[in-house]
Amino acid sequence: MNEFFKKLMTKITALWAGWSMQQRVIITVVAVVVVGGVIALLKVSSTPVMISVLDAPIRDEAVLDRILTRINEEDIRATVTANGLVQVSDEMTAKRMRTILIREDLIPSGINPWDIFDRERWTITDFERNVNFQRAQTRMITEHIKAIDDVDDARVTIVWPKRELFAPDQNPVRASVVITPKPGSRLSEPSNRKQVEGIQKLLKFAVEGLLDENIAITDNNGLLLNDFEGMRDFDRLVLIEREQKMIKKDEEHYRAKVLAALQTTFSPNRVRDLNIKIDMDMSKKTVDTDEFFPITVKAQTPGLPYDDSERVLSITRARSTSDTKWEGTGMNPEGPPGVEENVMPVFRDMSNLYGRMTQEQDTHNEEINQRSTQEEKSPQIDRLTISVNIDGVWEWKFDENGNPVITNGKIEREYTPISEEVLRRTEALVQGAVGYNSARGDSVTVTNIPFDRTEEFRLEDADYFRKKQIQTTVIVFISGLTLLLFGLILFRMISREMERRRRLAEEERARREQMLRESAMAEAEQDGMDVSISLEERTRMELMESAINMAKEHPEDAAQLIRTWLLEE
């Protein structure tokens, strides 16, 4: 094999050497084009194939944005081609998104949902073509239902009846679906009927002529899921629950509004709670109103500070007047004698009548302005009932010295009720806050009943006596501490005085001894005696002389030193 490649390379080299420059350039360009074509083919073949969610392009930008937004909510990457086709990565994702778009009515109006299930089949006979089409359609519907998140498995059976000549003889198309929900799924619960409605709508769009009453959707336990008629009681309970929540929300709104106004006026401690009951009519009513209003003959002149317009209640469009007069006896023609009279009943009734009659009639045709209004009202408040209790004012009783009056270990209090005038004004305030309407039977009651404040007063009395006891203890402690300090100061003063007197006595004694020594030394010197001074005496004299000299030179330092000695003593 190696020899074969060596010979092949030798031949190619010999051919390359024998070619001219022009031939070499042509061969090189052809080789580059071939390699580029192979690389482009490999790149195109490696690109993932995108599956269209809908077979028809979407031209409406708003509809396209809604569809892309819903696809993005499912965390699915989608692309839009130049001609408006929405594409996803695989067929399973496309089926799932078709189911969601059909369930939520996001299919554009210009696209027939039947086209989603259209598949071309080649058959020999019409019977085989129809059978294959029905099988493919059933299989595709089953795959769409399985693509739903809460569905684990599904079995679909569609009955196409034989087409009859006359429409009354034609049997309807019927479909039955058995769904196996995933573990933990809430598909079988009545509250999750949205997905069941989506499956039913999917079947209606997929099968031509299929009606709601001919569709049966059950779970694997045989529970009928699309029995929406039987769910009326459940829907009614859900509706009642929502209505009660709405009423409770309105009651909380009015309660907070009224309590805020009353507690700001009377303090939160005196207005603790408020009872409110709203009877609301949740039925839907249509009200027709006919209104008649005057006709404007002359409009208001622009710029005038007053209204100079002219209005009339009506305008005469036509008028007719008639006048009838009759006097004397009416003539009754009786005919010739012997012949039965031929008198009309009206003349027979007027026989032998005498009198005078005058009749005038004036008819007016008036034009008026009329306005007809039709409006729907739902819901509306039928009756509003509010009751609130406000406590009076509790105040302590004080004696002539300004101290609280205490009886049996309790502080006496005096209750001041709210006056009737204040209660009436408070009732008017509450009526204005809630939109009181006497015509619909609203009721607002404001009472003044004292609250039970036994526990509150007990805690308040205990706190007062505790503070009083603490105050007495503090006063006694401060008094004792004051006496102790006064005794210490007096003892210190006496001690200092005694120390001062002792020091003065010692200084006086030392001064006298010094004077005696000095006088003795002076006498000895006068007598010519040799006086010997001890070393201790000489040292003391030198220190005294140095202290005297320092006090003379630095009197401030000496005074500070003396102060320090006095403070230390």
Coordinates of C-alpha atoms in Angstrom, one line a residue:
M1 CA 0.0 0.0 0.0
N2 CA 2.9 2.4 0.8
E3 CA 4.4 1.7 -2.5
F4 CA 1.1 2.5 -4.2
F5 CA 1.0 5.9 -2.5
K6 CA 4.7 6.5 -3.3
K7 CA 4.0 5.8 -7.0
L8 CA 0.9 8.0 -6.9
M9 CA 2.8 10.9 -5.4
T10 CA 5.6 10.4 -8.0
K11 CA 3.1 10.6 -10.9
I12 CA 1.4 13.7 -9.4
T13 CA 4.7 15.4 -9.0
A14 CA 5.7 14.5 -12.5
L15 CA 2.4 15.9 -13.8
W16 CA 2.7 19.0 -11.7
A17 CA 6.2 19.6 -13.0
G18 CA 5.0 19.1 -16.6
W19 CA 2.2 21.6 -16.3
S20 CA 2.5 25.3 -17.2
M21 CA 1.9 28.1 -14.7
Q22 CA -1.6 28.8 -16.1
Q23 CA -2.6 25.2 -15.7
R24 CA -1.3 25.1 -12.1
V25 CA -3.4 28.3 -11.2
I26 CA -6.5 26.7 -12.7
I27 CA -6.0 23.5 -10.8
T28 CA -5.4 25.4 -7.5
V29 CA -8.6 27.5 -7.9
V30 CA -10.7 24.4 -8.7
A31 CA -9.3 22.6 -5.6
V32 CA -10.0 25.6 -3.4
V33 CA -13.6 25.9 -4.7
V34 CA -14.3 22.2 -4.1
V35 CA -12.9 22.3 -0.6
G36 CA -15.0 25.4 0.2
G37 CA -18.1 23.8 -1.2
V38 CA -17.6 20.7 1.0
I39 CA -17.1 22.9 4.1
A40 CA -20.3 24.9 3.3
L41 CA -22.3 21.7 2.8
L42 CA -21.1 20.3 6.1
K43 CA -22.0 23.6 7.9
V44 CA -25.5 23.7 6.4
S45 CA -26.1 20.0 7.2
S46 CA -25.0 20.6 10.8
T47 CA -27.5 23.4 11.3
P48 CA -30.5 22.2 13.4
V49 CA -33.8 21.8 11.6
M50 CA -36.4 24.2 13.0
I51 CA -40.1 23.2 13.2
S52 CA -42.9 25.7 12.6
V53 CA -45.5 26.2 15.3
L54 CA -48.1 27.4 12.8
D55 CA -48.1 26.5 9.2
A56 CA -49.2 30.0 8.0
P57 CA -47.1 33.2 8.4
I58 CA -48.2 35.8 10.9
R59 CA -48.4 39.3 9.5
D60 CA -49.9 41.2 12.5
E61 CA -47.1 42.5 14.7
A62 CA -49.3 42.7 17.8
V63 CA -50.4 39.1 17.5
L64 CA -46.8 38.0 16.8
D65 CA -45.6 39.8 20.0
R66 CA -48.3 38.1 22.1
I67 CA -47.4 34.7 20.7
L68 CA -43.6 35.2 21.3
T69 CA -44.3 36.5 24.8
R70 CA -46.3 33.4 25.7
I71 CA -43.6 31.1 24.2
N72 CA -40.9 32.9 26.2
E73 CA -43.0 32.4 29.4
E74 CA -42.5 28.6 28.8
D75 CA -38.7 29.2 28.7
I76 CA -38.6 28.1 25.0
R77 CA -36.3 29.6 22.4
A78 CA -38.3 30.6 19.3
T79 CA -37.2 32.3 16.0
V80 CA -39.2 34.2 13.4
T81 CA -38.4 33.7 9.7
A82 CA -38.4 36.5 7.2
N83 CA -41.9 35.6 5.9
G84 CA -43.4 35.5 9.5
L85 CA -43.2 31.8 10.5
V86 CA -42.7 31.1 14.2
Q87 CA -40.3 28.2 14.6
V88 CA -39.0 26.1 17.5
S89 CA -36.3 23.5 17.9
D90 CA -38.2 20.2 17.8
E91 CA -41.6 18.7 16.9
M92 CA -42.5 17.9 20.5
T93 CA -42.1 21.5 21.6
A94 CA -44.1 22.7 18.6
K95 CA -47.0 20.4 19.5
R96 CA -46.9 21.6 23.1
M97 CA -47.0 25.2 22.0
R98 CA -49.8 24.6 19.6
T99 CA -51.9 23.2 22.5
I100 CA -51.1 26.2 24.7
L101 CA -51.9 28.7 21.9
I102 CA -55.2 27.0 21.1
R103 CA -56.1 26.8 24.8
E104 CA -55.5 30.5 25.4
D105 CA -57.1 31.7 22.2
L106 CA -53.8 33.0 20.8
I107 CA -54.4 31.6 17.3
P108 CA -54.6 34.5 14.8
S109 CA -58.0 35.1 13.3
G110 CA -56.7 34.6 9.8
I111 CA -55.4 31.1 10.4
N112 CA -57.8 28.1 10.4
P113 CA -56.9 25.8 13.4
W114 CA -57.9 22.9 11.2
D115 CA -54.7 23.5 9.2
I116 CA -52.6 22.5 12.2
F117 CA -53.7 18.9 11.8
D118 CA -53.5 18.8 8.0
R119 CA -51.3 16.0 6.7
E120 CA -51.1 14.9 3.1
R121 CA -51.6 11.2 2.4
W122 CA -51.5 9.3 -0.9
T123 CA -54.0 6.5 -1.2
I124 CA -55.6 4.5 -3.9
T125 CA -59.3 4.8 -3.0
D126 CA -61.3 7.5 -1.2
F127 CA -62.1 5.0 1.6
E128 CA -58.5 4.3 2.3
R129 CA -57.7 8.0 2.1
N130 CA -60.4 8.8 4.7
V131 CA -59.3 5.9 7.0
N132 CA -55.7 7.0 6.9
F133 CA -56.7 10.6 7.4
Q134 CA -58.8 9.7 10.5
R135 CA -56.0 7.6 12.0
A136 CA -53.4 10.3 11.4
Q137 CA -55.7 12.9 12.9
T138 CA -56.5 10.8 16.0
R139 CA -52.8 10.0 16.5
M140 CA -51.9 13.7 16.2
I141 CA -54.6 14.8 18.6
T142 CA -53.3 12.2 21.1
E143 CA -49.7 13.6 20.7
H144 CA -51.0 17.1 21.3
I145 CA -52.8 16.1 24.5
K146 CA -49.7 14.1 25.7
A147 CA -47.6 17.3 25.2
I148 CA -49.5 19.0 28.1
D149 CA -47.4 19.1 31.3
D150 CA -50.0 17.5 33.6
V151 CA -50.9 14.6 31.3
D152 CA -48.9 11.4 31.5
D153 CA -50.8 9.4 28.9
A154 CA -53.9 9.9 26.8
R155 CA -56.2 7.7 24.6
V156 CA -58.4 9.4 22.1
T157 CA -61.4 7.7 20.2
I158 CA -63.2 9.7 17.5
V159 CA -66.4 8.3 15.9
W160 CA -67.0 9.6 12.4
P161 CA -70.6 8.6 11.4
K162 CA -71.6 7.7 7.9
R163 CA -72.6 10.8 5.9
E164 CA -76.3 10.9 5.2
L165 CA -78.1 12.7 2.5
F166 CA -80.4 14.8 4.7
A167 CA -79.1 16.8 7.6
P168 CA -81.8 15.7 10.2
D169 CA -80.7 12.1 9.5
Q170 CA -77.0 12.8 10.1
N171 CA -75.6 11.4 13.3
P172 CA -73.2 13.8 15.1
V173 CA -69.5 13.3 15.5
R174 CA -68.5 12.0 18.9
A175 CA -65.1 11.9 20.8
S176 CA -64.0 10.4 24.0
V177 CA -60.6 11.0 25.7
V178 CA -59.2 9.0 28.6
I179 CA -56.4 11.0 30.4
T180 CA -53.9 9.6 32.9
P181 CA -52.6 12.5 35.0
K182 CA -49.1 12.7 36.2
P183 CA -48.4 11.9 39.9
G184 CA -49.1 15.0 41.9
S185 CA -51.1 16.7 39.1
R186 CA -54.2 18.7 39.9
L187 CA -55.8 18.1 36.6
S188 CA -58.8 16.1 38.1
E189 CA -59.7 18.9 40.5
P190 CA -62.6 21.2 39.7
S191 CA -60.5 24.3 40.3
N192 CA -58.1 23.3 37.5
R193 CA -60.8 23.3 34.8
K194 CA -58.8 25.6 32.5
Q195 CA -56.7 22.8 31.1
V196 CA -59.8 20.6 30.6
E197 CA -61.4 23.4 28.7
G198 CA -58.3 23.7 26.6
I199 CA -58.3 20.0 25.7
Q200 CA -62.0 20.3 24.8
K201 CA -61.4 23.3 22.6
L202 CA -58.5 21.5 21.0
L203 CA -60.8 18.6 20.0
K204 CA -63.4 21.0 18.6
F205 CA -60.8 22.7 16.4
A206 CA -59.3 19.4 15.3
V207 CA -62.5 17.6 14.4
E208 CA -65.0 19.3 12.1
G209 CA -68.6 19.3 13.4
L210 CA -67.7 18.2 16.9
L211 CA -69.8 19.9 19.6
D212 CA -69.3 20.3 23.3
E213 CA -72.1 17.9 24.3
N214 CA -70.5 15.2 22.2
I215 CA -67.1 15.3 23.9
A216 CA -66.4 13.1 27.0
I217 CA -63.1 13.7 28.8
T218 CA -62.4 11.3 31.8
D219 CA -59.4 10.4 33.9
N220 CA -58.1 6.9 34.4
N221 CA -60.5 6.5 37.3
G222 CA -63.5 7.2 35.2
L223 CA -64.2 10.6 36.6
L224 CA -65.8 12.9 34.0
L225 CA -63.7 16.0 33.8
N226 CA -65.7 18.2 31.3
D227 CA -69.0 18.0 33.1
F228 CA -69.2 21.8 33.3
E229 CA -72.9 21.7 33.8
G230 CA -72.5 19.6 36.9
M231 CA -69.9 22.1 38.2
R232 CA -72.5 24.9 38.5
D233 CA -72.8 24.3 42.3
F234 CA -69.0 24.5 42.6
D235 CA -68.9 27.6 40.5
R236 CA -71.7 29.1 42.6
L237 CA -69.7 28.4 45.8
V238 CA -66.6 30.0 44.2
L239 CA -68.7 33.0 43.2
I240 CA -70.1 33.3 46.7
E241 CA -66.7 33.1 48.2
R242 CA -65.4 35.9 45.9
E243 CA -68.4 38.0 46.7
Q244 CA -67.9 37.5 50.4
K245 CA -64.2 38.5 50.0
M246 CA -65.3 41.7 48.1
I247 CA -67.8 42.6 50.9
K248 CA -65.2 41.9 53.6
K249 CA -62.8 44.1 51.8
D250 CA -65.3 47.0 51.6
E251 CA -66.2 46.5 55.3
E252 CA -62.5 46.7 56.2
H253 CA -62.1 49.9 54.1
Y254 CA -65.0 51.6 55.7
R255 CA -64.0 50.4 59.2
A256 CA -60.4 51.7 58.8
K257 CA -61.7 55.0 57.4
V258 CA -64.2 55.7 60.2
L259 CA -61.9 54.5 63.0
A260 CA -59.1 56.8 61.8
A261 CA -61.5 59.8 62.0
L262 CA -62.9 58.9 65.4
Q263 CA -59.6 57.9 67.1
T264 CA -58.1 61.1 65.9
T265 CA -60.9 63.0 67.6
F266 CA -61.5 61.0 70.8
S267 CA -58.1 59.1 71.1
P268 CA -57.7 55.4 70.4
N269 CA -58.3 54.4 74.0
R270 CA -61.8 55.7 73.9
V271 CA -62.7 54.3 70.5
R272 CA -61.5 50.7 70.4
D273 CA -63.7 49.0 67.9
L274 CA -66.4 49.5 65.2
N275 CA -69.0 47.1 63.9
I276 CA -70.0 47.4 60.3
K277 CA -72.2 45.2 58.1
I278 CA -72.7 45.7 54.4
D279 CA -75.5 44.0 52.5
M280 CA -74.5 44.0 48.8
D281 CA -76.6 43.1 45.8
M282 CA -74.3 41.1 43.4
S283 CA -77.0 40.6 40.7
K284 CA -76.6 42.2 37.3
K285 CA -79.3 44.8 36.6
T286 CA -80.0 46.8 33.5
V287 CA -81.6 50.2 34.2
D288 CA -83.4 52.2 31.5
T289 CA -83.9 55.9 32.3
D290 CA -86.0 58.4 30.3
E291 CA -85.2 62.0 31.1
F292 CA -87.1 65.1 29.9
F293 CA -85.4 68.5 30.0
P294 CA -86.2 72.0 28.7
I295 CA -85.4 73.2 25.2
T296 CA -82.8 76.0 24.9
V297 CA -84.2 78.8 22.8
K298 CA -81.2 81.2 23.3
A299 CA -77.8 80.1 24.4
Q300 CA -75.7 82.0 26.9
T301 CA -73.8 85.0 25.5
P302 CA -70.1 84.3 25.8
G303 CA -68.2 86.6 28.2
L304 CA -71.2 87.6 30.4
P305 CA -70.8 87.0 34.1
Y306 CA -74.4 85.8 34.4
D307 CA -76.6 83.3 32.5
D308 CA -78.8 85.1 29.9
S309 CA -79.9 82.0 28.1
E310 CA -83.6 81.3 27.5
R311 CA -85.3 77.9 28.0
V312 CA -88.8 76.7 27.5
L313 CA -90.4 73.5 28.6
S314 CA -91.9 72.7 25.1
I315 CA -92.5 74.1 21.6
T316 CA -95.9 73.9 19.9
R317 CA -95.5 72.0 16.6
A318 CA -99.2 71.7 15.6
R319 CA -102.5 73.1 16.9
S320 CA -106.1 72.3 15.9
T321 CA -109.4 73.9 17.1
S322 CA -113.0 72.5 16.6
D323 CA -116.4 74.1 17.5
T324 CA -119.8 72.3 17.7
K325 CA -123.1 74.0 18.5
W326 CA -126.7 72.5 18.6
E327 CA -130.0 74.1 19.5
G328 CA -133.7 73.0 19.4
T329 CA -135.5 69.6 19.0
G330 CA -134.1 67.0 16.9
M331 CA -136.1 65.9 13.8
N332 CA -136.9 62.2 13.7
P333 CA -138.1 61.1 10.3
E334 CA -140.8 58.5 10.8
G335 CA -142.0 57.9 7.2
P336 CA -145.6 57.7 5.9
P337 CA -148.5 56.5 8.2
G338 CA -149.0 52.7 8.5
V339 CA -145.4 52.0 7.6
E340 CA -142.8 50.8 10.0
E341 CA -140.6 53.6 10.9
N342 CA -137.1 53.6 9.7
V343 CA -135.3 55.6 12.3
M344 CA -131.7 55.1 13.1
P345 CA -130.8 54.2 16.8
V346 CA -129.0 57.5 17.2
F347 CA -132.1 59.5 16.2
R348 CA -134.4 57.2 18.2
D349 CA -132.4 58.0 21.3
M350 CA -132.8 61.7 20.7
S351 CA -136.6 61.6 20.3
N352 CA -138.5 64.3 22.2
L353 CA -135.2 65.9 23.3
Y354 CA -135.1 69.7 23.8
G355 CA -131.9 71.6 24.7
R356 CA -128.9 73.5 23.6
M357 CA -125.3 72.1 23.2
T358 CA -122.0 74.0 22.7
Q359 CA -118.7 72.1 22.3
E360 CA -115.2 73.5 21.7
Q361 CA -112.0 71.5 21.4
D362 CA -108.4 72.8 21.2
T363 CA -105.6 70.3 20.4
H364 CA -101.9 71.1 20.9
N365 CA -98.9 69.1 19.6
E366 CA -95.9 70.0 21.9
E367 CA -92.2 69.1 21.2
I368 CA -90.0 68.4 24.2
N369 CA -86.4 67.2 24.8
Q370 CA -86.0 63.6 25.8
R371 CA -83.0 61.6 26.6
S372 CA -83.0 57.8 27.1
T373 CA -80.1 56.2 29.1
Q374 CA -79.4 52.5 29.5
E375 CA -76.8 51.4 32.1
E376 CA -75.9 48.2 33.9
K377 CA -75.4 48.2 37.7
S378 CA -73.5 45.4 39.5
P379 CA -72.7 45.2 42.3
Q380 CA -74.2 47.8 44.5
I381 CA -74.8 48.3 48.2
D382 CA -78.3 47.5 49.4
R383 CA -77.9 48.4 53.1
L384 CA -75.1 49.7 55.3
T385 CA -75.2 49.2 59.1
I386 CA -72.6 50.8 61.4
S387 CA -72.5 50.8 65.2
V388 CA -69.7 52.4 67.3
N389 CA -69.3 52.8 71.0
I390 CA -67.3 55.7 72.5
D391 CA -66.2 55.8 76.1
G392 CA -66.5 58.9 78.3
V393 CA -63.7 60.6 80.2
W394 CA -62.4 59.1 83.5
E395 CA -60.6 61.6 85.8
W396 CA -59.0 61.3 89.3
K397 CA -60.4 62.9 92.3
F398 CA -58.1 65.2 94.2
D399 CA -58.3 66.7 97.8
E400 CA -57.6 70.3 98.7
N401 CA -53.8 69.6 98.9
G402 CA -53.8 68.3 95.3
N403 CA -53.3 64.6 96.3
P404 CA -55.4 61.8 94.8
V405 CA -58.3 60.7 97.0
I406 CA -57.7 57.1 98.0
T407 CA -60.5 54.9 99.4
N408 CA -60.0 51.2 100.5
G409 CA -56.6 51.2 98.8
K410 CA -58.0 52.5 95.4
I411 CA -57.9 55.8 93.7
E412 CA -61.3 57.4 93.4
R413 CA -62.3 58.4 89.8
E414 CA -65.1 60.4 88.3
Y415 CA -66.8 59.5 85.0
T416 CA -67.9 62.2 82.6
P417 CA -70.3 60.9 79.9
I418 CA -70.4 62.3 76.4
S419 CA -73.2 64.9 75.8
E420 CA -76.0 64.2 73.4
E421 CA -74.9 67.1 71.1
V422 CA -71.4 65.5 70.7
L423 CA -73.1 62.1 70.0
R424 CA -75.2 63.7 67.3
R425 CA -72.3 65.4 65.7
T426 CA -70.3 62.2 65.8
E427 CA -73.1 60.3 64.1
A428 CA -73.2 63.0 61.4
L429 CA -69.4 62.5 61.0
V430 CA -69.8 58.8 60.5
Q431 CA -72.7 59.2 58.1
G432 CA -70.6 61.6 55.9
A433 CA -67.6 59.2 56.0
V434 CA -69.5 56.2 54.7
G435 CA -71.9 57.9 52.3
Y436 CA -75.1 57.4 54.4
N437 CA -78.3 57.0 52.4
S438 CA -81.6 56.8 54.3
A439 CA -83.5 55.8 51.1
R440 CA -81.8 52.4 51.1
G441 CA -82.3 51.9 54.8
D442 CA -78.8 52.6 56.1
S443 CA -78.3 52.7 59.9
V444 CA -75.6 54.5 61.9
T445 CA -75.6 54.1 65.7
V446 CA -73.2 56.0 68.0
T447 CA -73.5 55.1 71.7
N448 CA -71.8 56.1 74.9
I449 CA -71.4 53.1 77.1
P450 CA -68.6 53.1 79.7
F451 CA -65.9 50.5 79.0
D452 CA -65.0 47.9 81.7
R453 CA -61.6 49.4 82.8
T454 CA -61.3 47.4 86.1
E455 CA -58.1 45.7 85.1
E456 CA -56.7 49.0 83.6
F457 CA -57.5 50.9 86.8
R458 CA -55.9 48.1 88.9
L459 CA -52.7 48.3 87.0
E460 CA -52.8 52.1 87.1
D461 CA -53.3 52.1 90.9
A462 CA -50.5 49.6 91.4
D463 CA -48.2 51.7 89.3
Y464 CA -49.2 54.8 91.2
F465 CA -48.6 53.2 94.7
R466 CA -45.3 51.7 93.5
K467 CA -44.1 55.1 92.3
K468 CA -45.3 56.6 95.6
Q469 CA -43.4 54.0 97.6
I470 CA -40.3 54.5 95.5
Q471 CA -40.6 58.3 96.1
T472 CA -40.9 57.8 99.9
T473 CA -37.9 55.4 99.9
V474 CA -35.8 57.9 97.9
I475 CA -36.7 60.7 100.3
V476 CA -35.9 58.7 103.4
F477 CA -32.6 57.6 101.8
I478 CA -31.7 61.1 100.8
S479 CA -32.5 62.4 104.3
G480 CA -30.4 59.7 106.0
L481 CA -27.6 60.4 103.6
T482 CA -27.8 64.1 104.3
L483 CA -27.7 63.5 108.0
L484 CA -24.7 61.2 107.6
L485 CA -22.8 63.8 105.5
F486 CA -23.7 66.5 108.0
G487 CA -22.3 64.3 110.8
L488 CA -19.1 63.6 108.9
I489 CA -18.6 67.2 108.1
L490 CA -19.2 68.2 111.8
F491 CA -16.8 65.5 112.9
R492 CA -14.2 66.7 110.4
M493 CA -14.5 70.3 111.6
I494 CA -14.2 69.3 115.2
S495 CA -11.2 67.1 114.4
R496 CA -9.5 69.9 112.5
E497 CA -10.2 72.3 115.3
M498 CA -8.7 70.0 117.9
E499 CA -5.7 69.3 115.6
R500 CA -5.3 73.0 115.1
R501 CA -5.3 73.7 118.8
R502 CA -2.9 70.9 119.4
R503 CA -0.6 72.2 116.7
L504 CA -0.8 75.7 118.1
A505 CA 0.0 74.4 121.6
E506 CA 3.0 72.5 120.3
E507 CA 4.2 75.6 118.3
E508 CA 3.8 77.7 121.4
R509 CA 5.7 75.2 123.4
A510 CA 8.4 75.0 120.8
R511 CA 8.5 78.8 120.5
R512 CA 9.0 79.0 124.3
E513 CA 11.7 76.4 124.3
Q514 CA 13.4 78.2 121.5
M515 CA 13.2 81.5 123.4
L516 CA 14.6 79.8 126.5
R517 CA 17.5 78.3 124.5
E518 CA 18.2 81.6 122.8
S519 CA 18.1 83.5 126.1
A520 CA 20.4 80.9 127.7
M521 CA 22.8 81.1 124.8
A522 CA 22.8 84.9 125.0
E523 CA 23.5 84.8 128.7
A524 CA 26.2 82.3 128.1
E525 CA 27.8 84.4 125.5
Q526 CA 27.7 87.4 127.8
D527 CA 29.3 85.4 130.5
G528 CA 32.0 84.2 128.1
M529 CA 31.1 80.7 128.3
D530 CA 31.7 78.2 125.5
V531 CA 28.3 77.0 124.3
S532 CA 28.2 73.8 122.4
I533 CA 25.2 73.1 120.1
S534 CA 24.2 69.6 119.2
L535 CA 24.3 68.4 115.6
E536 CA 20.5 67.9 115.6
E537 CA 19.9 71.4 116.9
R538 CA 22.3 72.9 114.3
T539 CA 20.6 71.0 111.5
R540 CA 17.2 72.2 112.7
M541 CA 18.4 75.8 112.8
E542 CA 19.8 75.5 109.2
L543 CA 16.6 74.0 107.9
M544 CA 14.6 76.8 109.6
E545 CA 16.9 79.4 108.1
S546 CA 16.6 77.9 104.7
A547 CA 12.8 77.8 105.0
I548 CA 12.7 81.4 106.0
N549 CA 14.9 82.4 103.1
M550 CA 12.9 80.4 100.6
A551 CA 9.6 81.9 101.9
K552 CA 11.1 85.4 101.4
E553 CA 12.3 84.6 97.9
H554 CA 9.3 82.6 96.7
P555 CA 6.3 83.5 98.8
E556 CA 3.7 82.0 96.4
D557 CA 5.4 78.6 96.4
A558 CA 5.5 78.7 100.2
A559 CA 1.9 79.6 100.4
Q560 CA 1.0 76.7 98.1
L561 CA 3.1 74.3 100.2
I562 CA 1.3 75.4 103.4
R563 CA -2.1 75.0 101.7
T564 CA -1.1 71.4 100.6
W565 CA -0.1 70.6 104.2
L566 CA -3.3 72.0 105.6
L567 CA -5.4 70.0 103.1
E568 CA -3.5 66.8 103.9
E569 CA -4.1 67.3 107.6

